């Protein structure tokens, strides 16, 4: 097997044993690697240390149990190999920013913090993101006109190509577009939002609101300090880059998120949604 196949086999082994007393040493033996070399291999391929990945997967599955069963919190903690209520709560809050009891009482989970099983496609996409570190940038206020919508179901891969296609057919009606044209996709939520989904906005930069027709909404991206990441490849695979940002990059840094939104910029380097050579920018607001 190739190194990547060994890592994918290890991921499947972890998935089969999330509720068993599995250690990183056990996984390295299954992979027929020394512990030291296995940890280095797993992290270089996935971006996660094997121990961190296993814990985040256990916490994700535990969170689902909290949401969809009435099983006691301490029983769920023991099921996923946490030795005490305190250890489970501490790890849970670190990953999700909320306590297990708050989830049980109906508070929503932050979907970007959920870690689903890694796939070969995810590894390929996140490798591209890891190869280019983010840039800290100060951005001026950006004014946009476009359309807004809400998505509640994240069980399937999101593909907004149809919505984008319709918008591009209508964008010529927005007469005060900034040239060269810059297009944006913004995802945002409310601090006390009870619904589990996200609001989305797609639009084009404009130089003023005068003359914007009623079928469009106007939004602003506030001036401030942002982390800029580069997404390379298909536009509908951008979710993999977001997973890397929220699950791997940000937890290992001191950057503090300050606003409940992020956005993508499609400018001159964008070559269409299904072009592997296309690039877009992802911006995350930080202090």
PDB file of C-alpha atoms in Angstrom, residues 66-269:
ATOM      1  CA  UNK A  66     -26.627  14.310  22.613  1.00  0.00           C
ATOM      2  CA  UNK A  67     -28.816  15.834  19.910  1.00  0.00           C
ATOM      3  CA  UNK A  68     -30.703  12.723  18.829  1.00  0.00           C
ATOM      4  CA  UNK A  69     -30.964  10.449  21.890  1.00  0.00           C
ATOM      5  CA  UNK A  70     -31.982  10.776  25.523  1.00  0.00           C
ATOM      6  CA  UNK A  71     -28.988   8.824  26.801  1.00  0.00           C
ATOM      7  CA  UNK A  72     -27.372  10.339  29.888  1.00  0.00           C
ATOM      8  CA  UNK A  73     -24.403  12.607  29.259  1.00  0.00           C
ATOM      9  CA  UNK A  74     -22.082  10.575  31.481  1.00  0.00           C
ATOM     10  CA  UNK A  75     -23.015   7.367  29.618  1.00  0.00           C
ATOM     11  CA  UNK A  76     -22.220   9.010  26.281  1.00  0.00           C
ATOM     12  CA  UNK A  77     -18.904  10.224  27.725  1.00  0.00           C
ATOM     13  CA  UNK A  78     -17.987   6.689  28.816  1.00  0.00           C
ATOM     14  CA  UNK A  79     -19.156   5.223  25.475  1.00  0.00           C
ATOM     15  CA  UNK A  80     -16.618   7.407  23.670  1.00  0.00           C
ATOM     16  CA  UNK A  81     -13.785   6.622  26.088  1.00  0.00           C
ATOM     17  CA  UNK A  82     -13.788   9.772  28.235  1.00  0.00           C
ATOM     18  CA  UNK A  83     -12.904   8.836  31.783  1.00  0.00           C
ATOM     19  CA  UNK A  84     -15.082  11.395  33.562  1.00  0.00           C
ATOM     20  CA  UNK A  85     -17.837  13.941  33.057  1.00  0.00           C
ATOM     21  CA  UNK A  86     -15.291  16.713  33.645  1.00  0.00           C
ATOM     22  CA  UNK A  87     -12.851  15.441  30.986  1.00  0.00           C
ATOM     23  CA  UNK A  88     -15.672  15.066  28.465  1.00  0.00           C
ATOM     24  CA  UNK A  89     -17.062  18.536  29.171  1.00  0.00           C
ATOM     25  CA  UNK A  90     -13.632  20.148  28.943  1.00  0.00           C
ATOM     26  CA  UNK A  91     -12.835  18.522  25.576  1.00  0.00           C
ATOM     27  CA  UNK A  92     -16.353  19.142  24.260  1.00  0.00           C
ATOM     28  CA  UNK A  93     -16.225  22.831  25.074  1.00  0.00           C
ATOM     29  CA  UNK A  94     -12.788  23.195  23.493  1.00  0.00           C
ATOM     30  CA  UNK A  95     -14.057  21.765  20.186  1.00  0.00           C
ATOM     31  CA  UNK A  96     -17.563  23.238  20.034  1.00  0.00           C
ATOM     32  CA  UNK A  97     -17.390  26.302  22.278  1.00  0.00           C
ATOM     33  CA  UNK A  98     -20.401  25.061  24.250  1.00  0.00           C
ATOM     34  CA  UNK A  99     -21.064  22.581  27.063  1.00  0.00           C
ATOM     35  CA  UNK A 100     -22.791  19.190  26.519  1.00  0.00           C
ATOM     36  CA  UNK A 101     -25.619  20.225  28.845  1.00  0.00           C
ATOM     37  CA  UNK A 102     -26.326  23.248  26.640  1.00  0.00           C
ATOM     38  CA  UNK A 103     -26.641  20.969  23.597  1.00  0.00           C
ATOM     39  CA  UNK A 104     -29.008  18.700  25.519  1.00  0.00           C
ATOM     40  CA  UNK A 105     -31.062  21.774  26.398  1.00  0.00           C
ATOM     41  CA  UNK A 106     -31.480  22.698  22.726  1.00  0.00           C
ATOM     42  CA  UNK A 107     -28.618  25.070  21.922  1.00  0.00           C
ATOM     43  CA  UNK A 108     -27.367  24.682  18.313  1.00  0.00           C
ATOM     44  CA  UNK A 109     -23.996  23.220  17.384  1.00  0.00           C
ATOM     45  CA  UNK A 110     -21.524  25.135  15.224  1.00  0.00           C
ATOM     46  CA  UNK A 111     -21.458  22.931  12.117  1.00  0.00           C
ATOM     47  CA  UNK A 112     -17.879  23.872  11.038  1.00  0.00           C
ATOM     48  CA  UNK A 113     -16.566  22.278  14.254  1.00  0.00           C
ATOM     49  CA  UNK A 114     -18.083  18.877  13.393  1.00  0.00           C
ATOM     50  CA  UNK A 115     -15.409  16.503  12.074  1.00  0.00           C
ATOM     51  CA  UNK A 116     -16.746  13.813   9.751  1.00  0.00           C
ATOM     52  CA  UNK A 117     -14.639  10.817   8.642  1.00  0.00           C
ATOM     53  CA  UNK A 118     -11.769  11.911   6.399  1.00  0.00           C
ATOM     54  CA  UNK A 119     -11.971  10.816   2.783  1.00  0.00           C
ATOM     55  CA  UNK A 120      -9.355  10.614   0.048  1.00  0.00           C
ATOM     56  CA  UNK A 121     -10.945  13.659  -1.592  1.00  0.00           C
ATOM     57  CA  UNK A 122     -10.758  15.639   1.648  1.00  0.00           C
ATOM     58  CA  UNK A 123      -7.071  14.773   2.054  1.00  0.00           C
ATOM     59  CA  UNK A 124      -6.354  15.867  -1.521  1.00  0.00           C
ATOM     60  CA  UNK A 125      -8.176  19.169  -1.064  1.00  0.00           C
ATOM     61  CA  UNK A 126      -6.770  19.996   2.378  1.00  0.00           C
ATOM     62  CA  UNK A 127      -3.220  19.298   1.151  1.00  0.00           C
ATOM     63  CA  UNK A 128      -3.664  22.123  -1.349  1.00  0.00           C
ATOM     64  CA  UNK A 129      -4.819  24.491   1.409  1.00  0.00           C
ATOM     65  CA  UNK A 130      -1.985  23.500   3.775  1.00  0.00           C
ATOM     66  CA  UNK A 131       0.652  24.185   1.151  1.00  0.00           C
ATOM     67  CA  UNK A 132      -0.078  27.916   1.198  1.00  0.00           C
ATOM     68  CA  UNK A 133      -0.206  29.622   4.620  1.00  0.00           C
ATOM     69  CA  UNK A 134      -2.827  32.362   5.107  1.00  0.00           C
ATOM     70  CA  UNK A 135      -2.110  36.056   4.863  1.00  0.00           C
ATOM     71  CA  UNK A 136      -3.312  38.614   7.418  1.00  0.00           C
ATOM     72  CA  UNK A 137      -4.935  41.536   5.585  1.00  0.00           C
ATOM     73  CA  UNK A 138      -6.750  44.775   6.374  1.00  0.00           C
ATOM     74  CA  UNK A 139      -9.779  45.197   4.107  1.00  0.00           C
ATOM     75  CA  UNK A 140     -11.871  48.316   3.457  1.00  0.00           C
ATOM     76  CA  UNK A 141     -15.659  48.126   3.568  1.00  0.00           C
ATOM     77  CA  UNK A 142     -17.088  46.302   0.538  1.00  0.00           C
ATOM     78  CA  UNK A 143     -20.553  47.092  -0.845  1.00  0.00           C
ATOM     79  CA  UNK A 144     -22.397  44.369  -2.778  1.00  0.00           C
ATOM     80  CA  UNK A 145     -25.715  43.683  -4.515  1.00  0.00           C
ATOM     81  CA  UNK A 146     -27.056  40.166  -4.987  1.00  0.00           C
ATOM     82  CA  UNK A 147     -29.406  37.512  -3.621  1.00  0.00           C
ATOM     83  CA  UNK A 148     -29.696  35.887  -0.196  1.00  0.00           C
ATOM     84  CA  UNK A 149     -30.981  32.443   0.852  1.00  0.00           C
ATOM     85  CA  UNK A 150     -30.991  29.996   3.790  1.00  0.00           C
ATOM     86  CA  UNK A 151     -29.697  26.402   3.820  1.00  0.00           C
ATOM     87  CA  UNK A 152     -30.757  24.097   6.652  1.00  0.00           C
ATOM     88  CA  UNK A 153     -29.596  20.690   5.379  1.00  0.00           C
ATOM     89  CA  UNK A 154     -25.845  20.062   5.414  1.00  0.00           C
ATOM     90  CA  UNK A 155     -26.157  16.284   5.085  1.00  0.00           C
ATOM     91  CA  UNK A 156     -25.172  16.460   1.409  1.00  0.00           C
ATOM     92  CA  UNK A 157     -22.342  18.215  -0.380  1.00  0.00           C
ATOM     93  CA  UNK A 158     -23.437  21.777  -1.091  1.00  0.00           C
ATOM     94  CA  UNK A 159     -23.434  22.861  -4.732  1.00  0.00           C
ATOM     95  CA  UNK A 160     -24.694  26.372  -5.489  1.00  0.00           C
ATOM     96  CA  UNK A 161     -23.833  26.267  -9.182  1.00  0.00           C
ATOM     97  CA  UNK A 162     -27.531  26.510 -10.128  1.00  0.00           C
ATOM     98  CA  UNK A 163     -28.070  29.593  -7.955  1.00  0.00           C
ATOM     99  CA  UNK A 164     -24.867  31.147  -9.275  1.00  0.00           C
ATOM    100  CA  UNK A 165     -25.947  30.409 -12.856  1.00  0.00           C
ATOM    101  CA  UNK A 166     -29.271  32.139 -12.341  1.00  0.00           C
ATOM    102  CA  UNK A 167     -27.597  35.123 -10.698  1.00  0.00           C
ATOM    103  CA  UNK A 168     -25.073  35.470 -13.524  1.00  0.00           C
ATOM    104  CA  UNK A 169     -27.957  35.549 -16.005  1.00  0.00           C
ATOM    105  CA  UNK A 170     -29.436  38.503 -14.092  1.00  0.00           C
ATOM    106  CA  UNK A 171     -26.316  40.390 -12.991  1.00  0.00           C
ATOM    107  CA  UNK A 172     -26.345  42.693 -16.018  1.00  0.00           C
ATOM    108  CA  UNK A 173     -29.377  44.382 -14.408  1.00  0.00           C
ATOM    109  CA  UNK A 174     -27.007  45.686 -11.690  1.00  0.00           C
ATOM    110  CA  UNK A 175     -25.664  48.681 -13.559  1.00  0.00           C
ATOM    111  CA  UNK A 176     -23.246  50.124 -10.996  1.00  0.00           C
ATOM    112  CA  UNK A 177     -20.900  47.109 -10.828  1.00  0.00           C
ATOM    113  CA  UNK A 178     -17.278  47.874  -9.958  1.00  0.00           C
ATOM    114  CA  UNK A 179     -14.864  47.046 -12.800  1.00  0.00           C
ATOM    115  CA  UNK A 180     -13.097  44.681 -13.031  1.00  0.00           C
ATOM    116  CA  UNK A 181     -15.983  42.738 -11.560  1.00  0.00           C
ATOM    117  CA  UNK A 182     -15.526  40.952  -8.242  1.00  0.00           C
ATOM    118  CA  UNK A 183     -18.036  38.359  -7.075  1.00  0.00           C
ATOM    119  CA  UNK A 184     -18.660  37.250  -3.488  1.00  0.00           C
ATOM    120  CA  UNK A 185     -20.269  34.397  -1.602  1.00  0.00           C
ATOM    121  CA  UNK A 186     -20.931  35.192   2.053  1.00  0.00           C
ATOM    122  CA  UNK A 187     -22.064  32.725   4.717  1.00  0.00           C
ATOM    123  CA  UNK A 188     -23.368  34.133   7.972  1.00  0.00           C
ATOM    124  CA  UNK A 189     -25.380  33.243  11.040  1.00  0.00           C
ATOM    125  CA  UNK A 190     -26.755  34.905  14.152  1.00  0.00           C
ATOM    126  CA  UNK A 191     -25.171  34.631  17.601  1.00  0.00           C
ATOM    127  CA  UNK A 192     -28.399  33.296  19.167  1.00  0.00           C
ATOM    128  CA  UNK A 193     -29.618  31.453  16.093  1.00  0.00           C
ATOM    129  CA  UNK A 194     -31.804  28.476  16.957  1.00  0.00           C
ATOM    130  CA  UNK A 195     -31.953  27.021  13.429  1.00  0.00           C
ATOM    131  CA  UNK A 196     -29.071  24.744  12.571  1.00  0.00           C
ATOM    132  CA  UNK A 197     -28.317  26.025   9.080  1.00  0.00           C
ATOM    133  CA  UNK A 198     -26.561  29.006   7.539  1.00  0.00           C
ATOM    134  CA  UNK A 199     -27.610  32.051   5.584  1.00  0.00           C
ATOM    135  CA  UNK A 200     -25.850  32.630   2.274  1.00  0.00           C
ATOM    136  CA  UNK A 201     -25.481  35.640   0.012  1.00  0.00           C
ATOM    137  CA  UNK A 202     -24.038  35.741  -3.488  1.00  0.00           C
ATOM    138  CA  UNK A 203     -23.395  39.055  -5.179  1.00  0.00           C
ATOM    139  CA  UNK A 204     -21.160  41.452  -7.049  1.00  0.00           C
ATOM    140  CA  UNK A 205     -19.286  44.494  -5.795  1.00  0.00           C
ATOM    141  CA  UNK A 206     -20.988  47.841  -6.502  1.00  0.00           C
ATOM    142  CA  UNK A 207     -19.939  51.473  -6.074  1.00  0.00           C
ATOM    143  CA  UNK A 208     -23.257  52.694  -4.606  1.00  0.00           C
ATOM    144  CA  UNK A 209     -26.836  51.620  -3.899  1.00  0.00           C
ATOM    145  CA  UNK A 210     -28.511  54.114  -6.201  1.00  0.00           C
ATOM    146  CA  UNK A 211     -30.428  52.339  -8.929  1.00  0.00           C
ATOM    147  CA  UNK A 212     -30.213  48.815  -7.471  1.00  0.00           C
ATOM    148  CA  UNK A 213     -33.427  47.083  -8.541  1.00  0.00           C
ATOM    149  CA  UNK A 214     -35.851  45.565  -5.977  1.00  0.00           C
ATOM    150  CA  UNK A 215     -35.061  41.941  -6.863  1.00  0.00           C
ATOM    151  CA  UNK A 216     -31.592  42.368  -5.367  1.00  0.00           C
ATOM    152  CA  UNK A 217     -30.526  42.908  -1.780  1.00  0.00           C
ATOM    153  CA  UNK A 218     -27.601  45.084  -0.713  1.00  0.00           C
ATOM    154  CA  UNK A 219     -25.059  43.973   1.883  1.00  0.00           C
ATOM    155  CA  UNK A 220     -21.755  45.263   3.189  1.00  0.00           C
ATOM    156  CA  UNK A 221     -18.671  43.420   4.340  1.00  0.00           C
ATOM    157  CA  UNK A 222     -17.270  45.492   7.208  1.00  0.00           C
ATOM    158  CA  UNK A 223     -13.782  46.934   7.109  1.00  0.00           C
ATOM    159  CA  UNK A 224     -11.383  45.091   9.362  1.00  0.00           C
ATOM    160  CA  UNK A 225      -8.633  42.531   9.823  1.00  0.00           C
ATOM    161  CA  UNK A 226      -8.988  39.215   7.997  1.00  0.00           C
ATOM    162  CA  UNK A 227      -7.183  35.946   7.405  1.00  0.00           C
ATOM    163  CA  UNK A 228      -6.975  35.267   3.669  1.00  0.00           C
ATOM    164  CA  UNK A 229      -6.791  31.633   2.536  1.00  0.00           C
ATOM    165  CA  UNK A 230      -6.547  30.439  -1.068  1.00  0.00           C
ATOM    166  CA  UNK A 231      -8.910  27.739  -2.325  1.00  0.00           C
ATOM    167  CA  UNK A 232      -7.660  25.956  -5.440  1.00  0.00           C
ATOM    168  CA  UNK A 233      -9.804  23.872  -7.781  1.00  0.00           C
ATOM    169  CA  UNK A 234     -13.537  23.310  -8.114  1.00  0.00           C
ATOM    170  CA  UNK A 235     -15.690  25.949  -6.434  1.00  0.00           C
ATOM    171  CA  UNK A 236     -18.109  23.336  -5.066  1.00  0.00           C
ATOM    172  CA  UNK A 237     -15.197  21.753  -3.134  1.00  0.00           C
ATOM    173  CA  UNK A 238     -14.621  24.904  -1.073  1.00  0.00           C
ATOM    174  CA  UNK A 239     -16.202  23.159   1.919  1.00  0.00           C
ATOM    175  CA  UNK A 240     -13.083  21.020   2.269  1.00  0.00           C
ATOM    176  CA  UNK A 241     -10.933  24.133   2.614  1.00  0.00           C
ATOM    177  CA  UNK A 242     -13.318  25.503   5.249  1.00  0.00           C
ATOM    178  CA  UNK A 243     -13.041  22.221   7.147  1.00  0.00           C
ATOM    179  CA  UNK A 244      -9.260  22.566   7.102  1.00  0.00           C
ATOM    180  CA  UNK A 245      -9.493  26.163   8.338  1.00  0.00           C
ATOM    181  CA  UNK A 246     -11.888  25.477  11.224  1.00  0.00           C
ATOM    182  CA  UNK A 247     -10.837  21.949  12.209  1.00  0.00           C
ATOM    183  CA  UNK A 248      -7.065  22.056  11.683  1.00  0.00           C
ATOM    184  CA  UNK A 249      -5.616  25.526  11.241  1.00  0.00           C
ATOM    185  CA  UNK A 250      -7.520  27.759  13.679  1.00  0.00           C
ATOM    186  CA  UNK A 251      -7.494  25.380  16.699  1.00  0.00           C
ATOM    187  CA  UNK A 252      -3.682  25.390  16.603  1.00  0.00           C
ATOM    188  CA  UNK A 253      -3.346  29.210  16.549  1.00  0.00           C
ATOM    189  CA  UNK A 254      -4.094  32.187  18.792  1.00  0.00           C
ATOM    190  CA  UNK A 255      -6.279  33.967  16.223  1.00  0.00           C
ATOM    191  CA  UNK A 256      -9.631  35.000  17.697  1.00  0.00           C
ATOM    192  CA  UNK A 257     -12.751  35.031  15.545  1.00  0.00           C
ATOM    193  CA  UNK A 258     -14.846  38.147  16.125  1.00  0.00           C
ATOM    194  CA  UNK A 259     -17.847  38.024  13.765  1.00  0.00           C
ATOM    195  CA  UNK A 260     -20.276  35.247  12.727  1.00  0.00           C
ATOM    196  CA  UNK A 261     -19.529  35.287   8.995  1.00  0.00           C
ATOM    197  CA  UNK A 262     -16.939  34.446   6.364  1.00  0.00           C
ATOM    198  CA  UNK A 263     -16.806  35.008   2.634  1.00  0.00           C
ATOM    199  CA  UNK A 264     -15.252  33.966  -0.633  1.00  0.00           C
ATOM    200  CA  UNK A 265     -13.983  36.337  -3.321  1.00  0.00           C
ATOM    201  CA  UNK A 266     -14.024  35.311  -6.976  1.00  0.00           C
ATOM    202  CA  UNK A 267     -11.871  37.683  -8.977  1.00  0.00           C
ATOM    203  CA  UNK A 268      -9.472  37.578 -11.899  1.00  0.00           C
ATOM    204  CA  UNK A 269      -7.916  34.225 -10.819  1.00  0.00           C
TER     205      UNK A 269
END
